[in-house]
């Protein structure tokens, strides 16, 4: 099976006051269809830049990104970005937000599709609400539903649940796993939360500090739902943290 | 048991009534008090200096009554509102599309912005001779002056609105691959709408502000004309101040109307947080 996403030798340099700042320094990896890949790295290492390039929003200086074998030059609706701070349109209701990306459907079909996906993420009864009337967790659900309703192959997630409180963060992880069990998507997520990565991902790539390269890769073959307290997960977590230069004192 | 329930309901009702009226009263009371104090100072200064030409507040009230009785007050108000309304509507009609275009298209901005920034600081009073030359002494000249004074604040606000649309929203729109039409109708215009409303509030405020200057060249009507004419025809300073009071009161009402726009569902997000 050919890889869904191929990333080859990406480099990116930003101009800064003190001269050129090299952010990405030759990054290559692939993501297979249906795979959940998490990229973890220290803050400021260029995780978001990497994801923005892979999703087609920014251009690399060198290297290329292939999506289904074709070179990415701009974003497509087959891969939706869930941004860190959320991008649910505040001037549209939940239903209007969900219908936003649905082109070429009849109005009635759009509405019923939107309502079905709102119900799927637990937002039934809030279709007519405006985003400022929703809590942070509900906003994330709306954003997730808006992405899923266009039936993308890939979800790009940038620190998807970082802005939520700890309890809602846990809930949304389970929600995501529940949805993944129902509709098999390919997911590429970046996060600084090692626990989140070990809970969700099939494979974890660890980035080095700037200029960023891929330092290590961990295959996670544990089945869902994973027990975060189990020895295997704890061992994995400690190994990733060691890669990030943090010693774990959990045992 | 039943009695306590009734008593509780009554107490709750009293509480509700208080909730509605008390804060409002508390809000209005200080500003009314300040105005009352100023009126008192004005009155006592006029009496103390026994001025023959400067009127007391009561003489102004009588002046307003006189204008109301002979019906000229309503004619002046209607004439002024018509000119401001027309000038402002024309300005909005041009400023909002122009601002959207200039905000969105880099070339349009770099080409037109210097011109707009040059025209913007020119006082509408400086335009009076040219307005007379072009349009003569009639309704068109004051409408032109009102137009020229309110068009620039609205252009500038609309441009700023487009420039400050957050990137994440434009990216989301690009991600879903919507048409240019949908992008504008569903993302750009709603995102800028709160700023457009701010621009319209400023624009209407400025339009009403220059009504006196604009009506210096008006023919026999308008609150500005009333003020100039009352001074020229016999130093009727009670009517001068009556005109000023009416301009102030109507200005307050106009701003109140514009503020109603901020309650639109589609722009509440901007003010709710």
Short mmCIF file of C-alpha atoms in Angstrom, two decimals:
data_model
loop_
_atom_site.label_atom_id
_atom_site.label_comp_id
_atom_site.label_asym_id
_atom_site.label_seq_id
_atom_site.Cartn_x
_atom_site.Cartn_y
_atom_site.Cartn_z
CA UNK A 1 0.00 0.00 0.00
CA UNK A 2 1.50 3.37 -0.96
CA UNK A 3 1.86 5.94 1.83
CA UNK A 4 -0.92 8.51 2.28
CA UNK A 5 1.49 11.34 3.07
CA UNK A 6 5.15 11.46 2.11
CA UNK A 7 7.31 14.19 3.61
CA UNK A 8 10.78 14.56 2.12
CA UNK A 9 13.72 16.65 3.31
CA UNK A 10 11.73 19.67 4.47
CA UNK A 11 13.73 22.72 5.43
CA UNK A 12 12.44 26.11 6.54
CA UNK A 13 14.32 29.21 7.60
CA UNK A 14 12.78 32.36 9.05
CA UNK A 15 14.38 35.78 8.93
CA UNK A 16 14.84 37.30 12.39
CA UNK A 17 16.53 40.37 13.89
CA UNK A 18 19.64 38.37 14.73
CA UNK A 19 19.88 36.78 11.28
CA UNK A 20 18.38 33.74 9.65
CA UNK A 21 16.72 31.28 12.01
CA UNK A 22 16.73 27.72 10.73
CA UNK A 23 13.59 26.03 12.04
CA UNK A 24 13.27 22.79 10.09
CA UNK A 25 16.45 20.99 9.11
CA UNK A 26 15.71 18.15 6.74
CA UNK A 27 12.59 16.37 7.99
CA UNK A 28 11.37 13.19 6.28
CA UNK A 29 8.65 10.75 7.28
CA UNK A 30 5.62 8.98 5.86
CA UNK A 31 2.11 8.42 7.15
CA UNK A 32 0.13 5.40 6.00
CA UNK A 33 -3.58 5.35 5.31
CA UNK A 34 -5.59 5.04 8.52
CA UNK A 35 -2.55 5.59 10.70
CA UNK A 36 -2.51 7.92 13.71
CA UNK A 37 0.87 9.63 13.95
CA UNK A 38 1.79 12.00 16.74
CA UNK A 39 4.74 14.36 16.54
CA UNK A 40 6.06 15.48 19.92
CA UNK A 41 8.78 17.99 20.52
CA UNK A 42 9.94 20.77 22.84
CA UNK A 43 8.04 24.04 22.56
CA UNK A 44 9.33 26.45 19.96
CA UNK A 45 10.87 23.66 17.89
CA UNK A 46 8.69 24.39 14.86
CA UNK A 47 5.96 21.77 15.31
CA UNK A 48 3.22 24.07 14.08
CA UNK A 49 5.32 25.25 11.13
CA UNK A 50 5.91 21.63 10.16
CA UNK A 51 2.20 20.82 10.34
CA UNK A 52 1.26 23.97 8.39
CA UNK A 53 3.66 22.96 5.63
CA UNK A 54 2.42 19.36 5.52
CA UNK A 55 -1.20 20.61 5.36
CA UNK A 56 -0.32 22.91 2.45
CA UNK A 57 -0.74 26.30 4.16
CA UNK A 58 2.93 27.26 4.12
CA UNK A 59 5.68 26.51 1.62
CA UNK A 60 8.95 24.85 2.60
CA UNK A 61 12.27 26.33 1.47
CA UNK A 62 13.35 22.92 0.24
CA UNK A 63 11.83 19.48 0.13
CA UNK A 64 8.33 18.39 -0.76
CA UNK A 65 5.11 16.98 0.60
CA UNK A 66 3.12 14.41 -1.34
CA UNK A 67 -0.52 13.62 -0.68
CA UNK A 68 -1.71 10.43 -2.39
CA UNK A 69 1.31 10.67 -4.65
CA UNK A 70 0.64 14.24 -5.80
CA UNK A 71 2.78 17.16 -4.65
CA UNK A 72 0.99 19.51 -2.22
CA UNK A 73 0.96 23.13 -3.29
CA UNK A 74 -2.08 24.34 -1.37
CA UNK A 75 -4.59 23.12 1.21
CA UNK A 76 -7.37 20.78 0.09
CA UNK A 77 -10.62 19.74 1.71
CA UNK A 78 -9.32 16.14 1.75
CA UNK A 79 -7.08 17.12 4.64
CA UNK A 80 -8.56 19.44 7.28
CA UNK A 81 -6.49 21.35 9.82
CA UNK A 82 -7.79 21.56 13.39
CA UNK A 83 -5.91 24.62 14.57
CA UNK A 84 -4.58 25.20 18.04
CA UNK A 85 -6.77 28.18 18.89
CA UNK A 86 -9.83 26.99 17.03
CA UNK A 87 -11.25 28.42 13.85
CA UNK A 88 -14.99 27.93 14.27
CA UNK A 89 -16.49 31.06 12.70
CA UNK A 90 -17.93 33.11 15.59
CA UNK A 91 -20.47 34.85 13.34
CA UNK A 92 -22.13 31.60 12.22
CA UNK A 93 -24.27 29.22 14.25
CA UNK A 94 -23.05 25.69 14.91
CA UNK A 95 -25.20 24.38 12.07
CA UNK A 96 -24.03 27.09 9.64
CA UNK A 97 -20.43 26.32 10.61
CA UNK A 98 -20.94 22.63 9.88
CA UNK A 99 -22.57 23.44 6.54
CA UNK A 100 -19.78 25.83 5.55
CA UNK A 101 -17.60 23.31 3.75
CA UNK A 102 -20.43 21.38 2.11
CA UNK A 103 -20.41 22.39 -1.54
CA UNK A 104 -22.62 20.90 -4.18
CA UNK A 105 -25.27 19.49 -1.86
CA UNK A 106 -28.92 20.48 -1.81
CA UNK A 107 -29.80 22.75 1.12
CA UNK A 108 -31.88 20.07 2.81
CA UNK A 109 -29.10 17.48 2.55
CA UNK A 110 -26.60 19.95 4.01
CA UNK A 111 -28.80 20.55 7.02
CA UNK A 112 -29.41 16.90 7.75
CA UNK A 113 -25.71 16.06 7.29
CA UNK A 114 -24.72 18.92 9.60
CA UNK A 115 -27.22 17.83 12.23
CA UNK A 116 -26.04 14.21 12.02
CA UNK A 117 -22.44 15.19 12.68
CA UNK A 118 -23.45 17.63 15.41
CA UNK A 119 -25.22 14.73 17.10
CA UNK A 120 -22.18 12.49 16.58
CA UNK A 121 -19.95 14.80 18.63
CA UNK A 122 -22.68 15.36 21.23
CA UNK A 123 -23.83 18.80 20.15
CA UNK A 124 -27.47 17.97 19.48
CA UNK A 125 -29.67 20.77 20.75
CA UNK A 126 -26.95 23.35 20.08
CA UNK A 127 -27.29 23.58 16.28
CA UNK A 128 -28.73 27.10 16.48
CA UNK A 129 -26.25 28.35 19.11
CA UNK A 130 -23.49 30.80 18.34
CA UNK A 131 -19.92 29.85 19.31
CA UNK A 132 -19.70 32.47 22.06
CA UNK A 133 -22.57 30.70 23.77
CA UNK A 134 -20.58 27.42 23.93
CA UNK A 135 -17.94 26.20 26.38
CA UNK A 136 -14.38 25.48 25.31
CA UNK A 137 -15.00 21.73 25.07
CA UNK A 138 -18.13 22.23 22.98
CA UNK A 139 -16.22 24.55 20.64
CA UNK A 140 -13.66 21.81 20.06
CA UNK A 141 -16.48 19.37 19.32
CA UNK A 142 -17.96 21.82 16.83
CA UNK A 143 -14.59 22.23 15.13
CA UNK A 144 -14.13 18.47 14.97
CA UNK A 145 -17.62 17.98 13.54
CA UNK A 146 -17.08 20.70 10.94
CA UNK A 147 -13.94 18.89 9.80
CA UNK A 148 -15.54 15.41 9.80
CA UNK A 149 -18.68 16.43 7.91
CA UNK A 150 -16.74 17.02 4.68
CA UNK A 151 -15.42 13.44 4.98
CA UNK A 152 -11.71 14.25 4.73
CA UNK A 153 -9.12 11.50 4.39
CA UNK A 154 -6.75 13.21 6.81
CA UNK A 155 -7.09 15.33 9.94
CA UNK A 156 -4.15 17.55 10.81
CA UNK A 157 -4.36 18.42 14.50
CA UNK A 158 -2.24 21.16 16.06
CA UNK A 159 -2.22 20.78 19.86
CA UNK A 160 -5.88 19.86 19.50
CA UNK A 161 -6.86 19.74 23.16
CA UNK A 162 -4.15 21.86 24.77
CA UNK A 163 -6.44 24.82 25.46
CA UNK A 164 -8.92 22.67 27.42
CA UNK A 165 -8.87 21.98 31.13
CA UNK A 166 -7.45 18.61 32.24
CA UNK A 167 -10.80 16.87 32.60
CA UNK A 168 -12.14 18.05 29.25
CA UNK A 169 -8.81 17.14 27.67
CA UNK A 170 -9.27 13.51 28.83
CA UNK A 171 -12.87 13.45 27.64
CA UNK A 172 -12.00 14.77 24.19
CA UNK A 173 -9.25 12.16 23.75
CA UNK A 174 -11.80 9.42 24.33
CA UNK A 175 -14.25 11.19 22.05
CA UNK A 176 -11.65 11.26 19.30
CA UNK A 177 -10.89 7.55 19.74
CA UNK A 178 -14.61 6.76 19.65
CA UNK A 179 -15.00 8.67 16.38
CA UNK A 180 -11.88 7.05 14.93
CA UNK A 181 -13.33 3.63 15.68
CA UNK A 182 -16.42 4.63 13.68
CA UNK A 183 -14.87 6.51 10.75
CA UNK A 184 -11.32 5.50 10.03
CA UNK A 185 -9.32 8.66 9.39
CA UNK A 186 -5.63 9.20 8.93
CA UNK A 187 -4.42 11.56 11.63
CA UNK A 188 -1.26 13.59 11.89
CA UNK A 189 -1.10 15.52 15.15
CA UNK A 190 1.55 17.63 16.82
CA UNK A 191 1.57 17.98 20.57
CA UNK A 192 3.82 18.77 23.50
CA UNK A 193 1.72 16.44 25.67
CA UNK A 194 3.54 13.08 25.78
CA UNK A 195 0.69 11.41 27.66
CA UNK A 196 -1.80 12.49 24.98
CA UNK A 197 0.46 11.05 22.29
CA UNK A 198 0.89 7.72 24.05
CA UNK A 199 -2.86 7.48 24.60
CA UNK A 200 -3.92 8.09 21.01
CA UNK A 201 -1.12 7.44 18.52
CA UNK A 202 -0.03 4.37 16.55
CA UNK A 203 3.37 5.91 16.01
CA UNK A 204 5.17 8.73 17.79
CA UNK A 205 7.90 10.84 16.20
CA UNK A 206 10.12 12.77 18.60
CA UNK A 207 11.63 16.02 17.32
CA UNK A 208 14.95 17.52 18.39
CA UNK A 209 15.33 21.14 19.53
CA UNK A 210 15.90 23.75 16.79
CA UNK A 211 17.05 23.32 14.06
CA UNK A 212 14.53 20.52 14.14
CA UNK A 213 15.13 16.98 12.91
CA UNK A 214 13.38 13.74 13.68
CA UNK A 215 15.28 12.28 16.57
CA UNK A 216 13.48 9.00 17.24
CA UNK A 217 10.38 7.11 16.24
CA UNK A 218 8.32 4.84 18.51
CA UNK A 219 5.85 2.25 17.25
CA UNK A 220 2.93 1.87 19.67
CA UNK A 221 1.22 -1.44 19.14
CA UNK A 222 -0.88 -1.36 22.33
CA UNK A 223 -4.61 -1.76 21.86
CA UNK A 224 -7.25 0.83 22.74
CA UNK A 225 -8.41 1.75 25.30
CA UNK A 226 -4.95 2.10 26.80
CA UNK A 227 -4.35 2.16 30.53
CA UNK A 228 -2.08 5.12 31.19
CA UNK A 229 -0.93 3.42 34.41
CA UNK A 230 0.04 0.17 32.72
CA UNK A 231 3.77 -0.69 32.77
CA UNK A 232 4.04 -0.65 28.97
CA UNK A 233 2.61 2.86 28.63
CA UNK A 234 4.69 4.11 31.57
CA UNK A 235 7.83 2.67 30.02
CA UNK A 236 7.03 4.26 26.66
CA UNK A 237 6.33 7.60 28.32
CA UNK A 238 9.64 7.50 30.20
CA UNK A 239 11.50 6.61 26.99
CA UNK A 240 9.95 9.53 25.10
CA UNK A 241 10.65 11.93 27.95
CA UNK A 242 14.28 10.77 28.03
CA UNK A 243 14.49 11.59 24.32
CA UNK A 244 13.17 15.05 25.14
CA UNK A 245 15.86 15.44 27.80
CA UNK A 246 13.54 15.02 30.79
CA UNK A 247 14.17 12.28 33.35
CA UNK A 248 11.01 10.64 34.58
CA UNK A 249 10.78 10.06 38.32
CA UNK A 250 7.46 8.31 38.22
CA UNK A 251 8.86 5.05 39.59
CA UNK B 1 -47.17 27.05 53.78
CA UNK B 2 -49.33 28.59 51.07
CA UNK B 3 -48.88 32.01 52.57
CA UNK B 4 -45.10 31.74 52.70
CA UNK B 5 -45.10 30.72 49.06
CA UNK B 6 -47.16 33.74 48.14
CA UNK B 7 -44.90 35.95 50.22
CA UNK B 8 -41.85 34.45 48.55
CA UNK B 9 -43.32 34.96 45.11
CA UNK B 10 -44.10 38.56 45.98
CA UNK B 11 -40.57 39.07 47.27
CA UNK B 12 -39.18 37.50 44.12
CA UNK B 13 -41.33 39.74 41.99
CA UNK B 14 -40.22 42.81 43.90
CA UNK B 15 -36.67 41.64 43.42
CA UNK B 16 -37.20 41.27 39.69
CA UNK B 17 -38.66 44.73 39.36
CA UNK B 18 -35.72 46.12 41.27
CA UNK B 19 -33.30 44.23 39.02
CA UNK B 20 -34.80 45.84 35.95
CA UNK B 21 -35.23 49.41 37.08
CA UNK B 22 -32.63 50.10 39.76
CA UNK B 23 -29.43 49.68 37.75
CA UNK B 24 -30.87 51.74 34.92
CA UNK B 25 -31.81 54.53 37.30
CA UNK B 26 -28.38 54.32 38.87
CA UNK B 27 -26.80 54.64 35.44
CA UNK B 28 -28.87 57.61 34.34
CA UNK B 29 -28.89 59.51 37.63
CA UNK B 30 -25.26 60.74 37.71
CA UNK B 31 -25.33 62.09 34.15
CA UNK B 32 -28.64 63.88 34.81
CA UNK B 33 -27.11 65.32 37.99
CA UNK B 34 -24.06 66.65 36.11
CA UNK B 35 -26.28 68.33 33.52
CA UNK B 36 -28.48 69.82 36.27
CA UNK B 37 -25.42 71.25 38.04
CA UNK B 38 -24.15 72.82 34.79
CA UNK B 39 -27.56 74.35 34.09
CA UNK B 40 -27.55 75.77 37.63
CA UNK B 41 -24.09 77.32 37.16
CA UNK B 42 -25.12 78.77 33.78
CA UNK B 43 -28.29 80.26 35.22
CA UNK B 44 -26.59 81.84 38.26
CA UNK B 45 -23.74 83.30 36.16
CA UNK B 46 -26.22 84.95 33.75
CA UNK B 47 -28.22 86.34 36.68
CA UNK B 48 -25.10 87.49 38.57
CA UNK B 49 -23.64 89.31 35.56
CA UNK B 50 -27.12 90.62 34.58
CA UNK B 51 -26.29 89.99 30.93
CA UNK B 52 -28.76 91.42 28.47
CA UNK B 53 -27.65 89.37 25.49
CA UNK B 54 -26.80 85.94 26.92
CA UNK B 55 -30.00 84.01 27.75
CA UNK B 56 -30.85 81.98 30.83
CA UNK B 57 -31.79 78.29 30.39
CA UNK B 58 -35.42 79.27 30.84
CA UNK B 59 -35.23 81.80 27.99
CA UNK B 60 -33.78 79.04 25.80
CA UNK B 61 -36.70 76.77 26.72
CA UNK B 62 -39.06 79.61 25.79
CA UNK B 63 -37.17 80.04 22.52
CA UNK B 64 -37.63 76.35 21.72
CA UNK B 65 -41.33 76.70 22.60
CA UNK B 66 -41.62 79.66 20.24
CA UNK B 67 -40.04 77.67 17.39
CA UNK B 68 -42.29 74.71 18.11
CA UNK B 69 -45.41 76.86 18.06
CA UNK B 70 -44.73 78.51 14.71
CA UNK B 71 -43.66 75.14 13.29
CA UNK B 72 -40.25 76.25 12.02
CA UNK B 73 -38.40 73.93 14.45
CA UNK B 74 -39.73 70.83 12.70
CA UNK B 75 -38.88 72.26 9.28
CA UNK B 76 -35.31 72.95 10.38
CA UNK B 77 -34.93 69.49 11.95
CA UNK B 78 -36.40 67.77 8.87
CA UNK B 79 -34.11 69.73 6.53
CA UNK B 80 -31.01 68.90 8.57
CA UNK B 81 -31.91 65.22 8.93
CA UNK B 82 -32.57 64.98 5.19
CA UNK B 83 -29.16 66.45 4.31
CA UNK B 84 -27.27 64.39 6.87
CA UNK B 85 -29.20 61.26 5.93
CA UNK B 86 -28.51 61.68 2.21
CA UNK B 87 -24.86 62.64 2.61
CA UNK B 88 -24.23 59.83 5.09
CA UNK B 89 -26.05 57.20 3.01
CA UNK B 90 -24.05 58.13 -0.10
CA UNK B 91 -20.85 58.02 1.93
CA UNK B 92 -21.65 54.57 3.35
CA UNK B 93 -22.61 53.30 -0.10
CA UNK B 94 -19.20 54.25 -1.44
CA UNK B 95 -17.00 53.82 1.65
CA UNK B 96 -17.92 50.24 2.59
CA UNK B 97 -17.30 48.57 -0.82
CA UNK B 98 -14.22 50.76 -1.35
CA UNK B 99 -12.87 49.87 2.09
CA UNK B 100 -13.47 46.14 1.52
CA UNK B 101 -11.72 46.30 -1.83
CA UNK B 102 -8.77 48.34 -0.54
CA UNK B 103 -8.43 46.09 2.50
CA UNK B 104 -8.47 42.91 0.45
CA UNK B 105 -6.42 43.93 -2.61
CA UNK B 106 -2.88 44.96 -1.82
CA UNK B 107 -2.51 46.92 -5.09
CA UNK B 108 -5.68 48.92 -4.46
CA UNK B 109 -4.43 49.79 -0.98
CA UNK B 110 -0.96 50.94 -2.02
CA UNK B 111 -2.41 52.91 -4.92
CA UNK B 112 -5.30 54.68 -3.19
CA UNK B 113 -4.28 54.93 0.46
CA UNK B 114 -1.91 57.93 0.07
CA UNK B 115 -4.67 59.87 -1.71
CA UNK B 116 -7.19 59.05 1.00
CA UNK B 117 -4.79 59.96 3.78
CA UNK B 118 -4.20 63.32 2.02
CA UNK B 119 -7.88 64.13 1.56
CA UNK B 120 -8.88 62.94 5.03
CA UNK B 121 -7.42 65.78 7.15
CA UNK B 122 -8.89 68.56 5.00
CA UNK B 123 -11.63 70.21 7.06
CA UNK B 124 -15.08 70.27 5.46
CA UNK B 125 -15.04 74.05 6.01
CA UNK B 126 -12.16 74.30 3.55
CA UNK B 127 -14.41 72.66 0.97
CA UNK B 128 -17.13 75.33 1.28
CA UNK B 129 -15.89 77.67 -1.49
CA UNK B 130 -15.42 74.75 -3.86
CA UNK B 131 -18.81 73.30 -2.97
CA UNK B 132 -20.46 76.62 -3.80
CA UNK B 133 -18.51 76.85 -7.06
CA UNK B 134 -19.50 73.33 -8.09
CA UNK B 135 -23.00 72.94 -6.73
CA UNK B 136 -24.23 76.48 -6.01
CA UNK B 137 -26.22 77.46 -2.94
CA UNK B 138 -28.83 74.76 -2.44
CA UNK B 139 -29.24 71.30 -1.01
CA UNK B 140 -26.42 69.69 -2.97
CA UNK B 141 -23.60 71.72 -1.38
CA UNK B 142 -24.35 70.80 2.25
CA UNK B 143 -24.97 67.18 1.23
CA UNK B 144 -21.58 67.16 -0.49
CA UNK B 145 -19.85 68.59 2.62
CA UNK B 146 -21.51 65.98 4.84
CA UNK B 147 -20.54 63.26 2.38
CA UNK B 148 -16.91 64.35 2.24
CA UNK B 149 -16.61 64.48 6.03
CA UNK B 150 -18.15 61.08 6.77
CA UNK B 151 -16.79 59.00 3.88
CA UNK B 152 -13.16 58.82 5.07
CA UNK B 153 -13.70 57.53 8.62
CA UNK B 154 -15.82 54.72 7.18
CA UNK B 155 -13.24 53.81 4.51
CA UNK B 156 -10.45 53.76 7.07
CA UNK B 157 -12.38 51.63 9.59
CA UNK B 158 -13.44 49.13 6.93
CA UNK B 159 -9.86 48.75 5.67
CA UNK B 160 -8.63 48.23 9.23
CA UNK B 161 -11.36 45.63 9.69
CA UNK B 162 -10.21 43.63 6.67
CA UNK B 163 -6.56 43.90 7.69
CA UNK B 164 -7.28 42.54 11.16
CA UNK B 165 -9.24 39.43 10.11
CA UNK B 166 -7.54 36.61 11.96
CA UNK B 167 -5.49 34.30 9.74
CA UNK B 168 -7.01 31.16 11.24
CA UNK B 169 -10.43 32.05 9.80
CA UNK B 170 -9.05 32.71 6.32
CA UNK B 171 -7.09 29.47 6.53
CA UNK B 172 -10.19 27.54 7.53
CA UNK B 173 -12.05 29.00 4.54
CA UNK B 174 -9.14 28.07 2.24
CA UNK B 175 -9.06 24.58 3.75
CA UNK B 176 -12.67 23.88 2.79
CA UNK B 177 -11.99 25.15 -0.73
CA UNK B 178 -15.00 27.46 -0.93
CA UNK B 179 -15.63 29.79 -3.87
CA UNK B 180 -14.53 33.42 -3.83
CA UNK B 181 -18.17 34.46 -3.47
CA UNK B 182 -18.69 32.25 -0.40
CA UNK B 183 -15.38 33.44 1.06
CA UNK B 184 -16.58 37.05 0.88
CA UNK B 185 -20.18 36.48 1.88
CA UNK B 186 -19.57 33.99 4.68
CA UNK B 187 -16.15 34.99 6.05
CA UNK B 188 -14.75 38.37 5.02
CA UNK B 189 -17.87 40.53 5.31
CA UNK B 190 -19.17 39.01 8.57
CA UNK B 191 -15.67 39.26 10.07
CA UNK B 192 -15.45 42.95 9.16
CA UNK B 193 -19.06 43.84 10.03
CA UNK B 194 -18.37 44.89 13.64
CA UNK B 195 -15.68 47.29 12.39
CA UNK B 196 -18.00 48.58 9.67
CA UNK B 197 -20.58 49.37 12.32
CA UNK B 198 -17.97 51.24 14.36
CA UNK B 199 -17.07 53.17 11.19
CA UNK B 200 -20.73 53.99 10.58
CA UNK B 201 -21.13 55.28 14.14
CA UNK B 202 -18.10 57.53 13.72
CA UNK B 203 -19.22 58.56 10.22
CA UNK B 204 -22.73 59.50 11.29
CA UNK B 205 -21.32 61.35 14.31
CA UNK B 206 -19.02 63.41 12.07
CA UNK B 207 -21.82 63.98 9.55
CA UNK B 208 -24.05 65.42 12.24
CA UNK B 209 -21.10 67.38 13.64
CA UNK B 210 -20.55 69.29 10.40
CA UNK B 211 -24.24 70.04 9.83
CA UNK B 212 -23.83 73.63 11.10
CA UNK B 213 -20.86 74.31 8.85
CA UNK B 214 -22.61 72.66 5.91
CA UNK B 215 -25.77 74.70 6.43
CA UNK B 216 -23.92 77.98 6.49
CA UNK B 217 -24.43 77.76 2.74
CA UNK B 218 -27.97 76.41 2.91
CA UNK B 219 -31.02 78.26 1.78
CA UNK B 220 -33.34 79.19 4.64
CA UNK B 221 -33.59 75.85 6.37
CA UNK B 222 -31.77 73.50 8.71
CA UNK B 223 -30.60 73.74 12.32
CA UNK B 224 -27.28 75.20 11.17
CA UNK B 225 -29.11 77.88 9.23
CA UNK B 226 -31.27 78.55 12.29
CA UNK B 227 -28.18 79.25 14.40
CA UNK B 228 -26.45 81.51 11.87
CA UNK B 229 -29.68 83.31 11.01
CA UNK B 230 -30.70 83.88 14.64
CA UNK B 231 -27.41 85.60 15.34
CA UNK B 232 -27.46 87.69 12.17
CA UNK B 233 -31.08 88.73 12.47
CA UNK B 234 -31.14 90.50 15.82
CA UNK B 235 -28.77 88.68 18.16
CA UNK B 236 -31.37 86.11 19.24
CA UNK B 237 -28.93 84.10 21.35
CA UNK B 238 -31.79 82.19 22.94
CA UNK B 239 -32.51 80.70 19.51
CA UNK B 240 -28.80 80.14 18.84
CA UNK B 241 -28.56 78.00 21.96
CA UNK B 242 -31.95 76.41 21.21
CA UNK B 243 -30.47 75.22 17.88
CA UNK B 244 -27.37 73.91 19.66
CA UNK B 245 -29.49 72.02 22.20
CA UNK B 246 -31.55 70.43 19.44
CA UNK B 247 -28.37 69.34 17.59
CA UNK B 248 -27.06 67.79 20.80
CA UNK B 249 -30.28 65.93 21.56
CA UNK B 250 -30.70 64.61 18.01
CA UNK B 251 -27.03 63.59 17.94
CA UNK B 252 -27.61 61.54 21.09
CA UNK B 253 -30.60 59.86 19.47
CA UNK B 254 -28.74 59.10 16.24
CA UNK B 255 -25.91 57.45 18.17
CA UNK B 256 -28.50 55.44 20.08
CA UNK B 257 -29.92 54.16 16.79
CA UNK B 258 -26.48 53.21 15.52
CA UNK B 259 -25.76 51.36 18.76
CA UNK B 260 -28.83 49.22 18.14
CA UNK B 261 -26.88 47.73 15.21
CA UNK B 262 -24.36 46.34 17.70
CA UNK B 263 -27.09 44.08 19.04
CA UNK B 264 -27.45 42.23 15.73
CA UNK B 265 -27.00 38.49 16.29
CA UNK B 266 -24.30 38.28 13.63
CA UNK B 267 -22.03 40.80 15.38
CA UNK B 268 -22.67 39.88 19.02
CA UNK B 269 -19.55 37.70 19.06
CA UNK B 270 -17.40 40.80 18.90
CA UNK B 271 -18.97 42.44 21.92
CA UNK B 272 -19.94 39.36 23.94
CA UNK B 273 -16.40 38.52 25.00
#
